[in-house]
Coordinates of C-alpha atoms in Angstrom, one line a residue:
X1 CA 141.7 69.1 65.2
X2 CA 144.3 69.1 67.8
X3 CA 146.7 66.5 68.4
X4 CA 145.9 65.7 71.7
X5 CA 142.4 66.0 73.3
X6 CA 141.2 65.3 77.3
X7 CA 138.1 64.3 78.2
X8 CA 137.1 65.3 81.3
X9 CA 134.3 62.6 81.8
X10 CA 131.4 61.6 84.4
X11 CA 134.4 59.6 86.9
X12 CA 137.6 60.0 85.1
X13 CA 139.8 61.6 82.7
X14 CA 140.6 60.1 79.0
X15 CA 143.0 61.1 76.5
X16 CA 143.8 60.8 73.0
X17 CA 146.8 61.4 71.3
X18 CA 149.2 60.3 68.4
X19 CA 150.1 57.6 70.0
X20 CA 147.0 55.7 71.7
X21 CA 143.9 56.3 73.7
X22 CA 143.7 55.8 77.4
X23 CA 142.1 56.7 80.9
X24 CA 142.6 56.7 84.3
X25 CA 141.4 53.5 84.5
X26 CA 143.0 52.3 81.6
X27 CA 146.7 54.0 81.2
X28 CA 148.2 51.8 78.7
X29 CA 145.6 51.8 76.4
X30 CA 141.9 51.0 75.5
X31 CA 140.9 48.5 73.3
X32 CA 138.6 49.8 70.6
X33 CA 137.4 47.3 68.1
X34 CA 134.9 47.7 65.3
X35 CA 132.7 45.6 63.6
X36 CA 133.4 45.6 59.8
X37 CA 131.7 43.5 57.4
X38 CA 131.7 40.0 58.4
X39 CA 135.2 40.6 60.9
X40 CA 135.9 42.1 63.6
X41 CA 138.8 44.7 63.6
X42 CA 141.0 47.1 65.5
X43 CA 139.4 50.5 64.2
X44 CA 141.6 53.3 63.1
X45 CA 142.1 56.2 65.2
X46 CA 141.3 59.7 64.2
X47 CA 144.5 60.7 66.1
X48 CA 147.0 58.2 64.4
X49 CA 148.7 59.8 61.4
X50 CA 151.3 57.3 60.7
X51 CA 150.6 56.5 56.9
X52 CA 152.7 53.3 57.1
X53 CA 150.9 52.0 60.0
X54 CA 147.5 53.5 60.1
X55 CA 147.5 54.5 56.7
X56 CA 148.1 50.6 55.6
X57 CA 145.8 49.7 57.6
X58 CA 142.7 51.5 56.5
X59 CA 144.3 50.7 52.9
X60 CA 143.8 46.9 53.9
X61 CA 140.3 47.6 55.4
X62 CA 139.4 49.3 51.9
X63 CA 140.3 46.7 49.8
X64 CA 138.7 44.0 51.7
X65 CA 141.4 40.9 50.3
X66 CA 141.3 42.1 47.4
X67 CA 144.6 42.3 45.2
X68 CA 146.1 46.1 45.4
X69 CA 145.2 47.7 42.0
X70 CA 147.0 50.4 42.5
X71 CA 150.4 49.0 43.3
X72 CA 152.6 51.8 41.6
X73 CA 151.3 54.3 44.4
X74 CA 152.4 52.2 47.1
X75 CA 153.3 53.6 49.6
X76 CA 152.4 57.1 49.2
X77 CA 148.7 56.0 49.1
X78 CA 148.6 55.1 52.5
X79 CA 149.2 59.1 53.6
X80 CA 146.1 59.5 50.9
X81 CA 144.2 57.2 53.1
X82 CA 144.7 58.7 56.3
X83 CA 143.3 62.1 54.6
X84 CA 140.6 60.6 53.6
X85 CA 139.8 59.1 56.8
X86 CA 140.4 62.9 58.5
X87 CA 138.0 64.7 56.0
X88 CA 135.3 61.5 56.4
X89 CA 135.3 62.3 60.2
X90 CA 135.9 65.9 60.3
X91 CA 132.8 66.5 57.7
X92 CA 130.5 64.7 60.0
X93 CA 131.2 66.9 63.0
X94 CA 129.6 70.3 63.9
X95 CA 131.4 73.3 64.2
X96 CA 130.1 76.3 65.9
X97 CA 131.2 78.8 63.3
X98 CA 131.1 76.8 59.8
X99 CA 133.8 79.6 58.0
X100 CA 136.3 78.0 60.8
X101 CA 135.6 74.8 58.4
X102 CA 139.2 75.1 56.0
X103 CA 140.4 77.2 59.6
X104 CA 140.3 73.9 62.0
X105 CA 141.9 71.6 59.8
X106 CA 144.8 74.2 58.8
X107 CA 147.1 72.2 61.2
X108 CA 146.1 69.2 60.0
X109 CA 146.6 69.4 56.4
X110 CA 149.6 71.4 57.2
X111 CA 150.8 68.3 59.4
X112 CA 149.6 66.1 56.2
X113 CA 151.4 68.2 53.7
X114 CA 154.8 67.2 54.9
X115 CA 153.7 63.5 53.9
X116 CA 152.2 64.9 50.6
X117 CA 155.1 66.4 49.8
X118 CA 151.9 68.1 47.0
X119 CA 150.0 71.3 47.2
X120 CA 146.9 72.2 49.1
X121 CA 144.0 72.5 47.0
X122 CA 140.4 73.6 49.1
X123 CA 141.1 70.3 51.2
X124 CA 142.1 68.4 48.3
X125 CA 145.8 67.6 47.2
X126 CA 147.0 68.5 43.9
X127 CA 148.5 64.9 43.3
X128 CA 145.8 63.0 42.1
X129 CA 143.1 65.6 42.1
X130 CA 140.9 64.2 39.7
X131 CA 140.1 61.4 41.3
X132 CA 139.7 63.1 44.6
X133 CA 136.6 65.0 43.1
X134 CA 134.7 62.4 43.2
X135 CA 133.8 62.4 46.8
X136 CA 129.8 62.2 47.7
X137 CA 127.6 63.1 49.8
X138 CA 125.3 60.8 52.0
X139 CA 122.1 60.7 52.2
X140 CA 120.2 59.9 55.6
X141 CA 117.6 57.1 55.4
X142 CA 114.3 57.4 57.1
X143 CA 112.7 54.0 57.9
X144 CA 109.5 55.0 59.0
X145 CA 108.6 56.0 55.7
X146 CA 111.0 54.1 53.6
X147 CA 112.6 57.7 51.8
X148 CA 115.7 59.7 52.4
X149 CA 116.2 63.3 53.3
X150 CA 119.7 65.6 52.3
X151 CA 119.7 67.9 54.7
X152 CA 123.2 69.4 53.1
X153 CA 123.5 72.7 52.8
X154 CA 125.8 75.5 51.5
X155 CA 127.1 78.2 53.5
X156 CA 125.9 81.4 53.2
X157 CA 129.4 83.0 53.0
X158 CA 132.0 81.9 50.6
X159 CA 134.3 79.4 52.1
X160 CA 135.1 77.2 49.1
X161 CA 134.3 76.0 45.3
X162 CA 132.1 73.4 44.9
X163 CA 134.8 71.3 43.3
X164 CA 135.4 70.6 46.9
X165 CA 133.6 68.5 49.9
X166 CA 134.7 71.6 51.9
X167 CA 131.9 73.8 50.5
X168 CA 129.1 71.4 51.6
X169 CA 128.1 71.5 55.5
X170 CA 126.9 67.8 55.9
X171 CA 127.3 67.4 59.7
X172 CA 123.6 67.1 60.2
X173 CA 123.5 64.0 57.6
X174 CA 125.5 61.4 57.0
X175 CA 128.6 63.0 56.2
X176 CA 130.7 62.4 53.3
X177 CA 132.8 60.0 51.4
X178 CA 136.2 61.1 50.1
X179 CA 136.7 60.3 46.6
X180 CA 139.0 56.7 46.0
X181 CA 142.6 58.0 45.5
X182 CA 144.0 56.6 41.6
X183 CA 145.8 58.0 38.2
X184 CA 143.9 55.2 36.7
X185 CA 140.6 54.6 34.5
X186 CA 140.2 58.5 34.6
X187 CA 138.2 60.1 31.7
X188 CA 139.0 63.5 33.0
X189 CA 142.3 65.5 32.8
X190 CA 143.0 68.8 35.0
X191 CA 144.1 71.1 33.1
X192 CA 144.9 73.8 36.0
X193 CA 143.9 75.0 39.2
X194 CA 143.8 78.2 40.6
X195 CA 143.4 79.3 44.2
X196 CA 143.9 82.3 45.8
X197 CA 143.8 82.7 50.0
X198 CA 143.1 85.9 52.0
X199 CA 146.9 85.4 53.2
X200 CA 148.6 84.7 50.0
X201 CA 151.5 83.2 52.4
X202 CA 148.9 80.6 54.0
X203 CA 147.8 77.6 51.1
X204 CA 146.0 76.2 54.5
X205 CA 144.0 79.4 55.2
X206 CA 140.5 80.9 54.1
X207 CA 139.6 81.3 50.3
X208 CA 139.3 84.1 48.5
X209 CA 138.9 82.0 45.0
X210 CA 139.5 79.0 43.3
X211 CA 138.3 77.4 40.1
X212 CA 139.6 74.4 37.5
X213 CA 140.1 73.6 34.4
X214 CA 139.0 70.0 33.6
X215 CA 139.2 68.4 30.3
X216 CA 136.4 65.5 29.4
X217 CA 133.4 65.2 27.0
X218 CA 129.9 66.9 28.7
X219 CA 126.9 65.4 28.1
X220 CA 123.6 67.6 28.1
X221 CA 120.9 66.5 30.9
X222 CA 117.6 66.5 32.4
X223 CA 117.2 66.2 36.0
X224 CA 114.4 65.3 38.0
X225 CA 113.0 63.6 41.3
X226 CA 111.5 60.6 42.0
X227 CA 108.4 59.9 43.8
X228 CA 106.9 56.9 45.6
X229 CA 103.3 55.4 45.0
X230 CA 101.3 57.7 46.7
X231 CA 102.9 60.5 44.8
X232 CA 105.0 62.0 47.2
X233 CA 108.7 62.6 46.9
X234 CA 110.7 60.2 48.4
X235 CA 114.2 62.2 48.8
X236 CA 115.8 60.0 45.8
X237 CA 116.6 61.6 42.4
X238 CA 117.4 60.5 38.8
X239 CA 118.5 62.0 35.1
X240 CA 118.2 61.4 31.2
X241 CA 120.4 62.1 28.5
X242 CA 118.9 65.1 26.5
X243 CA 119.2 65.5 22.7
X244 CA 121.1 62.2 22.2
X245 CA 117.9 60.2 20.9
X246 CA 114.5 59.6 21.5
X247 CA 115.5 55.4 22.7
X248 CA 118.6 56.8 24.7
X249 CA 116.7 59.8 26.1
X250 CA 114.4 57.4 27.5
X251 CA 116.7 55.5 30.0
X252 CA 116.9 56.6 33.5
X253 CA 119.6 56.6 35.7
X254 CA 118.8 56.6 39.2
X255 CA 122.1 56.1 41.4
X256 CA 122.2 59.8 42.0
X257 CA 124.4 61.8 44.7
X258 CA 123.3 65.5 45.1
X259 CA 125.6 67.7 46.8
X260 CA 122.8 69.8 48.2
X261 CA 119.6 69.0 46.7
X262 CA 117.1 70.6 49.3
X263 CA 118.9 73.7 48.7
X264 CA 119.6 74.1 45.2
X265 CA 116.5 72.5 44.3
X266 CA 114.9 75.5 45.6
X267 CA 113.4 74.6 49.0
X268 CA 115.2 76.8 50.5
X269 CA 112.9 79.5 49.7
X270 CA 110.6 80.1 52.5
X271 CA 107.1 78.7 52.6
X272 CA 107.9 75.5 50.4
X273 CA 107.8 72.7 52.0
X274 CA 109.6 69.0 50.7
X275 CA 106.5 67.7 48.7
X276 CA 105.7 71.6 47.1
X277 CA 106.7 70.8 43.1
X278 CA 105.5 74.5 42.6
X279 CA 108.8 76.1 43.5
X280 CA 110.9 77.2 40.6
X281 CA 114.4 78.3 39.6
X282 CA 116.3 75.3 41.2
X283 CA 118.3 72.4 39.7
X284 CA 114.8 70.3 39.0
X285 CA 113.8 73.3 36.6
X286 CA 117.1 74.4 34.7
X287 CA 118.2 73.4 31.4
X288 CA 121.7 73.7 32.3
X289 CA 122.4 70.4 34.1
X290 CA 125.6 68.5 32.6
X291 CA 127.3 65.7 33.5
X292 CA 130.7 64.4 32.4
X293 CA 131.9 60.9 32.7
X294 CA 135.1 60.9 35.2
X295 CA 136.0 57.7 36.4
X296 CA 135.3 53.5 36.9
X297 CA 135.3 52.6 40.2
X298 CA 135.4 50.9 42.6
X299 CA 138.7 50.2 42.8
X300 CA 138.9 46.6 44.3
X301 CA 135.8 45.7 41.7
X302 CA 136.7 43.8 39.2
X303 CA 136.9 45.5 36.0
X304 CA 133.6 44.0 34.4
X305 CA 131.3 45.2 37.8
X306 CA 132.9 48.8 37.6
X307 CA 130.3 51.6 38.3
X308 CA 130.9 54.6 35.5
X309 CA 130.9 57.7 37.5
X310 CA 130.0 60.9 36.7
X311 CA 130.2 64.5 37.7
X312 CA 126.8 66.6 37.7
X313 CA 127.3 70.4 37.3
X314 CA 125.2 73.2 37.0
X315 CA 126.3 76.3 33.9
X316 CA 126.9 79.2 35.3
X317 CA 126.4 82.1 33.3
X318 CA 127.1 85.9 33.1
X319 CA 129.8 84.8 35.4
X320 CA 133.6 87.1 34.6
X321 CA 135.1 83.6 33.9
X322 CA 133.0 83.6 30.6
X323 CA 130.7 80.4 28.9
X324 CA 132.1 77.1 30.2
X325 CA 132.2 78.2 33.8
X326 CA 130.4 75.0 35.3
X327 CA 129.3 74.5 39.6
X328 CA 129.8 71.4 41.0
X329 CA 126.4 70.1 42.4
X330 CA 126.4 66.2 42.5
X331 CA 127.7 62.7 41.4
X332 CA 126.0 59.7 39.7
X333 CA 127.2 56.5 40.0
X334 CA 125.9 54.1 36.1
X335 CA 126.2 50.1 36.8
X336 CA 127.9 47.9 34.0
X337 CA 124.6 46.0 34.4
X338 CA 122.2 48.7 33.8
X339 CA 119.6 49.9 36.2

């Protein structure tokens, strides 16, 4: 994540920077123009980090016309913008050695934290963190068959908590979607954070440990996977309420964001394959799937077509932490007008 990058292409040299793109045979700038929506815009540059112009802008771009709902964080959410932008880029690029992940963006978010002017938290920002958890995961459609695969996975070192995007690898998907930036229509409460580095003088450098403590009301559920017609899994996933009522048990929800579903699911173990439902011990089979109702959103919705959305986590017991140690290890989004 430098500042400045050349590219030393087929006939020329380009260049990016803080300030614009260009190459040789374009030295005061090239044009780059995106289509978004029904307009066509100036896209935002990885490289520009000025929240009031860049920032504002991909504000604007977020909102679509739509009146600002969040007008008391004005300015200061523009600089949350930008991050967002960063950690939606960065996430879908490969890195050689994915420990480097927290590593290569230390100059970044130490760049960032000046604007902040809030603490480093796992890639998050301790202003406004609850809303920042809510980031997702994307999964990749595959026309030919009309299902989607996750191919997300978890490193096999430690690098993060799963509270954050940065403990999800998702460069050979879709990516990821930062979590909408608001102190408003939250039905969760941090209670405290706790992060330890390897260099306790570093808040930007590797993780030794880091957990939460999150106040909001947990629901008990069941978990499970959908299939198509023929039978065959289909890459999509859904959950009921358990214990609430045989009518309210019933209803599905289906809107369902899984940090790393191929992995924790169990088909990680070797010799099952995607449509092998005799595989055990992942998410699918446990009886300790929660989820806890976080937010409304989207923002620029109007109030009455706000999603509910919820956190999915995983109990983890035996752990030193003691009972009501939870993993992160999804989202679901529940529409106003039922599913």
């Amino acid at each position: 994540m430098a500042p400045r990058i050349l590219h030393f292409c087929k006939d020329q040299i380009a260049s990016e920077c803080r300030e614009f793109d260009a190459a040789e045979t374009r030295p005061r700038g090239i044009s780059n123009f995106q289509l978004h929506f029904d307009n066509i815009v100036s896209e935002n540059r990885l490289k520009g980090l000025d929240p009031e112009v860049d920032g504002k802008r991909l504000r604007l771009q977020r909102l679509q016309a739509a009146k600002e709902p969040d007008k008391h964080l004005v300015p200061g959410i523009y600089t949350f913008e930008l991050w967002a932008r960063i950690v939606e880029v960065y996430s879908n690029t490969a890195i050689i050695n994915s420990n480097d992940k927290l590593i290569a963006l230390a100059g970044v978010a130490k760049w960032m934290s000046g604007f902040m002017k809030s603490d480093y938290v796992a890639g998050l920002w301790r202003e406004h963190l609850a809303s920042q958890l809510l980031w997702r995961v994307v999964s990749v459609f595959q026309s030919h068959n009309r299902s989607f695969s996750n191919p997300s996975q978890r490193p096999s070192l430690y690098r993060a908590p799963t509270f954050s995007w940065a403990s999800v690898d998702a460069d050979n998907g879709s990516g990821i979607i930062y979590g909408e930036v608001t102190d408003q229509d939250l039905f969760i409460e941090i209670a405290g954070v706790h992060v330890t580095t390897t260099n306790p003088e570093n808040p930007f450098g590797l993780i030794k440990d880091a957990h939460l403590k999150i106040w909001g009301k947990l629901r008990k559920i069941d978990l499970f996977e959908k299939i198509n017609e023929k039978g065959e899994l289909n890459g999509r996933y859904g959950w009921r309420l358990h214990g609430m009522g045989e009518d309210v048990d019933k209803e599905e929800h289906t809107n369902v964001y899984l940090d790393c579903p191929e992995q924790d699911g169990g088909l990680a173990v070797e010799g099952h394959d995607r449509d092998d439902r005799s595989r055990r011990g992942g998410i699918f089979d446990s009886n300790d799937i929660w989820c806890i109702p976080a937010a409304e959103g989207e923002r620029a919705a109007t109030r009455e077509s706000r999603y509910l959305i919820c956190l999915l986590l995983q109990e983890v017991k035996g752990r030193r932490l003691g009972p009501g140690t939870f993993r992160r290890i999804g989202l679901s989004k529940l529409s106003p007008w039922g599913e």
